[in-house]
Amino acid sequence: MAMEDPAALSAPRPRAAPPSADPVRIASVPAGHVYVRHCADERNADGVVRLRDPRPNGAPSTSQRWWPPVMLDPDWVHAHHTDFDVFHLHFGFDAQTPAELSSLVAALRRHGKPLVYTVHDLRNPHQPDARLHDAALDVLIPAADHLITLTPGAAREIRRRWDRGARVLPHPHVVGLSRLARPRPERAAFRIGVHAKSLRPNMSLLPVVRALAGAVADLPDAELHVNIHREVGDPGAPAHAPDVLAGLRALAGSGVLRLHVHDYFDDDQLWDYLTGLDLSVLPYTFGTHSGWLEACHDLGTAVAAPSCGYYAEQRPCLTYGHTEEDGLDEVSLSAAVREAYRTRPRWRASAAVRTAERARVAAAHRAAYRELLA
């Protein structure tokens, strides 16, 4: 597909603002994701209505699946432009080419629909080649009428790379507010966990696990637990990684860690798992922000985050050296583990703080939408 004429991307954008008493209708990509749902004020109607995610072709009528996002198709914009006032993109455009994203922008311009883009990822954790995401950002960030991101560091990078300003808004809570007040379990052992999930491309798992095993060996009553999804051992699954699984099993067999191979956790299982840890170690070599870290903050589980990205700016956490360029700094990882073991940090959000934060985030979104439509 050919790139759209650049003039079409910068053409005037006539807008018809809804009356101030009417809700602002948002075509959100996606709408059903927990981050987006928690950008609405739970206590009060905030004057914002987000369209439901259209079901992708082939998804059953009962499915909650939103990917691949139907709203990214310019034909959807042409057919539904009277149904929304603002288009707000978060994520889900991994499979879109720059030409396709340019066509989306042109469709929005044609119908006078402002584009808001929340920059969650400056480096996509699902793509080993950074150039793919960079090319998408080179379309979206210059074209957006309003930019939002989650940390000051990400905003500085956006300014440096594209000379655009981005509003910094915190990531809202991930865990349900009713669970934030539950007491944490008491136990004598200090439990460190690494959840490898389905081995995203940004994970360097075995080096991190081996370094942790060495650090834990010197700490009385410390346990290392490694979790990984069952599909990593399935030859028919895209995540199949027999060498990684064999390496973990060898370490488990030597007694230095406990390995748990299982299917995907549902939310309650995941919250139980995280609550059962004293320290969750993120084994990433690249990335930007983390919903996992936010869930740990909700539940009072300390996090050791890598030095790549802007994880340390999101919430209080321990950090260690780990980047794609420089690899793993085992000394700093061991130091982070020892610090967590010594101090037992309990950085935890309260329901009251998270509720107030969520209300502020919702108000900021509402104000941004209204300003674009004024």
Coordinates of C-alpha atoms in Angstrom, one line a residue:
M1 CA 0.0 0.0 0.0
A2 CA 1.4 3.4 -0.9
M3 CA 2.0 6.1 1.7
E4 CA -0.7 8.8 1.9
D5 CA 0.1 12.2 0.5
P6 CA 1.8 14.1 3.4
A7 CA -0.5 17.0 2.7
A8 CA -3.4 14.9 3.6
L9 CA -1.9 14.2 7.0
S10 CA -1.5 17.9 7.8
A11 CA -4.7 19.2 6.3
P12 CA -7.0 21.3 8.3
R13 CA -9.2 19.3 10.7
P14 CA -12.7 20.8 11.0
R15 CA -14.3 19.6 14.3
A16 CA -17.9 19.6 15.5
A17 CA -17.7 19.7 19.3
P18 CA -20.6 18.0 21.1
P19 CA -22.6 20.3 23.4
S20 CA -20.9 20.6 26.8
A21 CA -23.7 18.6 28.5
D22 CA -23.3 15.6 26.1
P23 CA -20.7 13.0 26.7
V24 CA -17.6 12.9 24.5
R25 CA -17.5 9.7 22.5
I26 CA -14.2 8.1 22.2
A27 CA -13.1 5.4 19.7
S28 CA -10.5 3.9 21.9
V29 CA -8.0 1.2 20.7
P30 CA -8.5 -0.8 22.7
A31 CA -11.4 0.0 25.0
G32 CA -11.7 -3.2 27.1
H33 CA -8.0 -3.4 28.3
V34 CA -7.6 -2.8 32.1
Y35 CA -5.5 0.3 31.6
V36 CA -8.2 2.0 29.4
R37 CA -11.0 0.9 31.7
H38 CA -9.3 2.4 34.7
C39 CA -8.8 5.7 32.9
A40 CA -12.5 6.3 33.7
D41 CA -13.7 7.6 37.0
E42 CA -15.4 4.7 38.8
R43 CA -17.2 6.9 41.3
N44 CA -18.7 9.5 39.0
A45 CA -19.9 9.8 35.4
D46 CA -17.0 11.6 33.9
G47 CA -18.6 12.8 30.6
V48 CA -16.7 10.3 28.5
V49 CA -18.1 7.3 26.7
R50 CA -15.7 4.8 25.0
L51 CA -17.1 2.7 22.2
R52 CA -16.9 -1.0 22.8
D53 CA -14.2 -2.9 21.0
P54 CA -15.6 -4.3 17.7
R55 CA -15.1 -8.1 17.5
P56 CA -12.4 -9.1 15.0
N57 CA -13.6 -11.3 12.1
G58 CA -13.9 -14.8 13.3
A59 CA -14.3 -14.0 17.0
P60 CA -17.4 -15.6 18.5
S61 CA -20.2 -13.4 19.7
T62 CA -19.3 -14.1 23.3
S63 CA -15.6 -13.2 22.9
Q64 CA -14.0 -10.3 24.7
R65 CA -11.0 -10.4 22.3
W66 CA -10.1 -7.0 20.9
W67 CA -7.0 -7.9 18.8
P68 CA -6.5 -7.3 16.0
P69 CA -8.2 -4.0 16.5
V70 CA -10.9 -3.4 13.9
M71 CA -10.9 0.3 14.5
L72 CA -7.4 0.6 12.9
D73 CA -9.0 -0.1 9.5
P74 CA -9.6 3.2 7.6
D75 CA -12.8 1.7 6.2
W76 CA -14.1 1.4 9.8
V77 CA -13.4 5.1 10.3
H78 CA -15.2 6.0 7.1
A79 CA -18.2 3.9 8.1
H80 CA -18.4 5.0 11.7
H81 CA -17.0 8.5 11.8
T82 CA -20.4 9.8 13.0
D83 CA -20.3 7.5 16.0
F84 CA -17.3 9.1 17.8
D85 CA -15.7 12.5 18.4
V86 CA -12.1 11.6 19.2
F87 CA -9.9 8.7 18.2
H88 CA -7.6 7.5 21.1
L89 CA -4.9 5.0 20.3
H90 CA -3.1 3.1 23.0
F91 CA -1.6 -0.1 21.6
G92 CA -2.5 -3.0 19.3
F93 CA -0.9 -1.7 16.1
D94 CA 2.0 -4.1 16.1
A95 CA 0.8 -5.7 12.7
Q96 CA 0.2 -2.3 11.0
T97 CA 2.7 -1.0 8.5
P98 CA 3.6 2.7 8.4
A99 CA 1.6 3.0 5.2
E100 CA -1.4 1.5 6.9
L101 CA -1.1 3.8 9.9
S102 CA -0.7 6.8 7.5
S103 CA -4.0 5.7 5.8
L104 CA -5.6 5.6 9.2
V105 CA -4.4 9.1 10.0
A106 CA -5.6 10.4 6.6
A107 CA -9.1 8.9 7.3
L108 CA -9.3 10.6 10.6
R109 CA -8.2 13.9 9.0
R110 CA -10.8 13.5 6.3
H111 CA -13.6 13.4 8.8
G112 CA -12.2 16.0 11.2
K113 CA -11.5 13.5 14.1
P114 CA -8.7 14.4 16.5
L115 CA -6.1 11.7 17.2
V116 CA -4.9 11.2 20.8
Y117 CA -2.0 8.8 21.2
T118 CA -0.8 7.4 24.6
V119 CA 2.8 6.4 24.2
H120 CA 3.0 3.3 26.3
D121 CA 5.9 1.8 24.5
L122 CA 8.9 3.6 23.0
R123 CA 10.3 0.1 22.5
N124 CA 7.9 -2.7 21.8
P125 CA 8.6 -5.7 24.1
H126 CA 7.1 -8.0 21.5
Q127 CA 9.4 -7.0 18.6
P128 CA 13.1 -7.9 18.6
D129 CA 13.8 -5.4 15.8
A130 CA 13.4 -1.9 17.2
R131 CA 13.1 -0.5 13.7
L132 CA 9.5 -1.8 13.3
H133 CA 8.1 0.1 16.2
D134 CA 10.3 3.2 15.4
A135 CA 8.7 3.4 12.0
A136 CA 5.2 3.3 13.5
L137 CA 6.1 5.9 16.0
D138 CA 7.5 8.1 13.2
V139 CA 3.9 8.2 11.8
L140 CA 1.9 8.4 15.0
I141 CA 3.8 10.8 17.2
P142 CA 4.1 13.6 14.6
A143 CA 0.4 13.1 13.5
A144 CA -1.2 13.0 17.0
D145 CA -3.1 16.1 18.1
H146 CA -2.4 15.2 21.7
L147 CA 0.2 13.0 23.3
I148 CA 0.1 11.3 26.7
T149 CA 2.8 9.1 28.3
L150 CA 3.4 7.6 31.7
T151 CA 6.7 8.9 32.9
P152 CA 8.9 12.0 32.7
G153 CA 11.7 10.0 31.1
A154 CA 9.5 8.9 28.3
A155 CA 8.3 12.5 27.8
R156 CA 11.9 13.7 27.6
E157 CA 12.7 11.0 25.0
I158 CA 9.6 12.0 22.9
R159 CA 10.8 15.6 23.1
R160 CA 14.3 14.7 22.1
R161 CA 13.3 12.3 19.2
W162 CA 10.3 14.1 17.7
D163 CA 10.3 17.6 19.3
R164 CA 6.8 17.0 20.6
G165 CA 5.4 17.6 24.1
A166 CA 3.6 14.7 25.9
R167 CA 1.4 15.0 29.0
V168 CA 2.6 12.7 31.8
L169 CA -0.2 10.8 33.5
P170 CA 0.4 8.0 35.9
H171 CA -0.7 4.4 35.1
P172 CA -3.9 3.7 37.0
H173 CA -4.3 0.8 39.3
V174 CA -4.4 -2.7 37.7
V175 CA -5.8 -4.8 40.6
G176 CA -9.4 -4.2 41.6
L177 CA -9.8 -1.6 44.3
S178 CA -11.6 -4.1 46.6
R179 CA -8.5 -6.3 46.7
L180 CA -6.1 -3.5 47.6
A181 CA -7.0 -3.6 51.3
R182 CA -6.4 -7.4 51.7
P183 CA -3.6 -8.2 54.2
R184 CA -0.6 -9.9 52.8
P185 CA 0.2 -13.5 54.0
E186 CA 2.7 -13.9 56.8
R187 CA 5.5 -16.4 56.2
A188 CA 9.1 -17.0 57.4
A189 CA 10.6 -17.7 54.0
F190 CA 11.6 -14.9 51.6
R191 CA 10.2 -15.7 48.2
I192 CA 11.7 -14.3 45.0
G193 CA 9.8 -14.9 41.8
V194 CA 10.5 -14.6 38.1
H195 CA 7.5 -15.2 35.8
A196 CA 8.7 -15.9 32.3
K197 CA 5.2 -16.0 30.8
S198 CA 5.6 -17.1 27.2
L199 CA 9.1 -15.7 26.8
R200 CA 8.5 -12.3 25.2
P201 CA 11.4 -11.2 22.9
N202 CA 12.5 -8.7 25.5
M203 CA 13.3 -11.4 28.1
S204 CA 16.8 -12.7 28.8
L205 CA 15.6 -15.4 31.2
L206 CA 18.4 -17.9 31.9
P207 CA 21.1 -15.4 32.7
V208 CA 18.9 -13.7 35.2
V209 CA 17.7 -16.9 36.8
R210 CA 21.3 -18.3 37.1
A211 CA 22.4 -15.0 38.7
L212 CA 19.4 -15.1 41.1
A213 CA 20.2 -18.7 42.0
G214 CA 23.7 -17.7 43.0
A215 CA 22.4 -14.8 45.1
V216 CA 19.7 -16.8 46.8
A217 CA 22.2 -19.5 47.8
D218 CA 23.7 -17.2 50.4
L219 CA 20.5 -16.0 52.0
P220 CA 18.9 -18.2 54.8
D221 CA 15.3 -19.0 54.2
A222 CA 15.2 -17.5 50.7
E223 CA 13.5 -19.3 47.9
L224 CA 13.6 -18.8 44.1
H225 CA 10.5 -19.6 42.2
V226 CA 10.4 -19.5 38.4
N227 CA 7.0 -19.7 36.5
I228 CA 6.6 -20.2 32.8
H229 CA 3.7 -21.0 30.5
R230 CA 3.1 -24.5 29.4
E231 CA 3.2 -23.5 25.7
V232 CA 7.0 -23.0 25.9
G233 CA 7.2 -26.8 26.0
D234 CA 4.7 -27.3 23.1
P235 CA 6.4 -28.0 19.8
G236 CA 3.3 -26.6 18.0
A237 CA 3.3 -23.3 19.8
P238 CA 5.0 -20.1 18.6
A239 CA 6.5 -19.7 22.1
H240 CA 8.2 -23.1 21.9
A241 CA 11.7 -22.9 23.5
P242 CA 12.9 -26.3 24.4
D243 CA 16.4 -25.2 25.3
V244 CA 15.2 -22.6 27.8
L245 CA 12.8 -25.1 29.4
A246 CA 15.6 -27.7 29.6
G247 CA 17.9 -25.2 31.3
L248 CA 15.2 -24.4 33.8
R249 CA 14.5 -28.0 34.5
A250 CA 18.2 -28.7 35.0
L251 CA 18.4 -25.8 37.6
A252 CA 15.3 -27.1 39.3
G253 CA 16.8 -30.6 39.4
S254 CA 19.9 -29.3 41.1
G255 CA 17.7 -27.8 43.9
V256 CA 18.5 -24.1 43.4
L257 CA 15.0 -23.1 42.3
R258 CA 11.4 -24.3 42.2
L259 CA 10.0 -24.5 38.6
H260 CA 6.3 -24.1 37.9
V261 CA 5.0 -24.8 34.4
H262 CA 1.4 -24.0 34.0
D263 CA -1.3 -22.5 31.7
Y264 CA -2.1 -18.8 31.7
F265 CA -3.3 -17.4 35.1
D266 CA -6.6 -15.7 35.3
D267 CA -6.7 -12.4 37.2
D268 CA -7.4 -14.0 40.6
Q269 CA -4.7 -16.6 40.1
L270 CA -2.2 -13.9 39.1
W271 CA -3.0 -11.7 42.0
D272 CA -2.6 -14.7 44.4
Y273 CA 0.8 -15.5 42.7
L274 CA 2.1 -12.0 43.1
T275 CA 0.9 -11.7 46.7
G276 CA 2.8 -14.9 47.4
L277 CA 6.1 -13.2 46.4
D278 CA 8.3 -10.9 48.4
L279 CA 10.2 -9.8 45.3
S280 CA 9.3 -10.0 41.7
V281 CA 12.2 -9.7 39.3
L282 CA 11.5 -8.4 35.8
P283 CA 14.0 -10.1 33.4
Y284 CA 13.7 -7.6 30.6
T285 CA 16.5 -6.3 28.3
F286 CA 14.3 -3.6 26.6
G287 CA 10.9 -2.0 27.1
T288 CA 9.4 1.2 28.4
H289 CA 6.7 0.8 31.0
S290 CA 5.1 -2.1 32.9
G291 CA 1.6 -3.0 33.9
W292 CA 3.1 -5.9 35.9
L293 CA 5.0 -3.4 38.1
E294 CA 1.7 -1.6 38.7
A295 CA 0.0 -4.8 39.8
C296 CA 2.9 -5.5 42.2
H297 CA 2.5 -1.9 43.6
D298 CA -1.2 -2.6 44.1
L299 CA -0.5 -5.8 46.1
G300 CA 2.6 -4.7 48.0
T301 CA 5.1 -6.9 46.3
A302 CA 8.5 -5.4 45.8
V303 CA 9.9 -5.3 42.3
A304 CA 13.5 -5.5 41.0
A305 CA 13.3 -3.8 37.6
P306 CA 16.0 -3.5 34.9
S307 CA 17.8 -0.3 34.1
C308 CA 16.4 -0.2 30.5
G309 CA 13.2 1.8 29.8
Y310 CA 11.5 3.9 32.5
Y311 CA 10.3 1.3 35.0
A312 CA 12.0 3.0 37.9
E313 CA 10.1 6.2 37.2
Q314 CA 6.7 4.5 37.4
R315 CA 6.6 3.3 41.0
P316 CA 9.1 2.8 43.9
C317 CA 11.2 -0.3 43.1
L318 CA 14.7 -1.7 43.2
T319 CA 16.8 -1.6 40.0
Y320 CA 19.6 -3.6 38.5
G321 CA 21.7 -3.2 35.4
H322 CA 20.2 -5.0 32.4
T323 CA 20.0 -3.6 28.8
E324 CA 20.1 -5.0 25.3
E325 CA 23.4 -3.2 24.7
D326 CA 25.3 -4.0 27.8
G327 CA 23.7 -7.3 29.0
L328 CA 23.2 -8.3 32.6
D329 CA 25.1 -6.7 35.5
E330 CA 25.0 -9.7 37.9
V331 CA 26.6 -7.6 40.8
S332 CA 23.8 -5.1 40.8
L333 CA 21.1 -7.8 40.5
S334 CA 22.6 -9.6 43.5
A335 CA 22.7 -6.3 45.4
A336 CA 19.1 -5.6 44.7
V337 CA 18.1 -9.1 46.0
R338 CA 20.2 -8.6 49.1
E339 CA 18.6 -5.1 49.7
A340 CA 15.1 -6.5 49.3
Y341 CA 16.0 -9.4 51.7
R342 CA 17.4 -7.0 54.3
T343 CA 14.8 -4.3 54.3
R344 CA 11.6 -6.2 53.2
P345 CA 10.2 -3.2 51.4
R346 CA 6.4 -2.9 51.3
W347 CA 5.7 -0.2 48.7
R348 CA 2.0 -0.6 48.4
A349 CA -0.8 1.6 47.0
S350 CA -3.9 2.1 49.2
A351 CA -7.4 2.0 47.7
A352 CA -8.0 5.6 48.7
V353 CA -4.8 6.8 46.9
R354 CA -5.5 4.8 43.8
T355 CA -9.1 6.0 43.7
A356 CA -8.1 9.6 43.9
E357 CA -5.3 9.0 41.3
R358 CA -7.8 7.4 39.0
A359 CA -10.2 10.3 39.3
R360 CA -7.3 12.7 38.4
V361 CA -6.4 10.6 35.4
A362 CA -10.0 10.5 34.2
A363 CA -10.4 14.3 34.6
A364 CA -7.2 14.9 32.6
H365 CA -8.5 12.7 29.8
R366 CA -11.8 14.5 29.8
A367 CA -10.2 17.9 29.7
A368 CA -7.9 16.9 26.8
Y369 CA -10.8 15.6 24.8
R370 CA -12.8 18.7 25.4
E371 CA -9.9 21.0 24.5
L372 CA -9.4 19.2 21.2
L373 CA -13.1 19.7 20.4
A374 CA -13.4 23.3 21.5

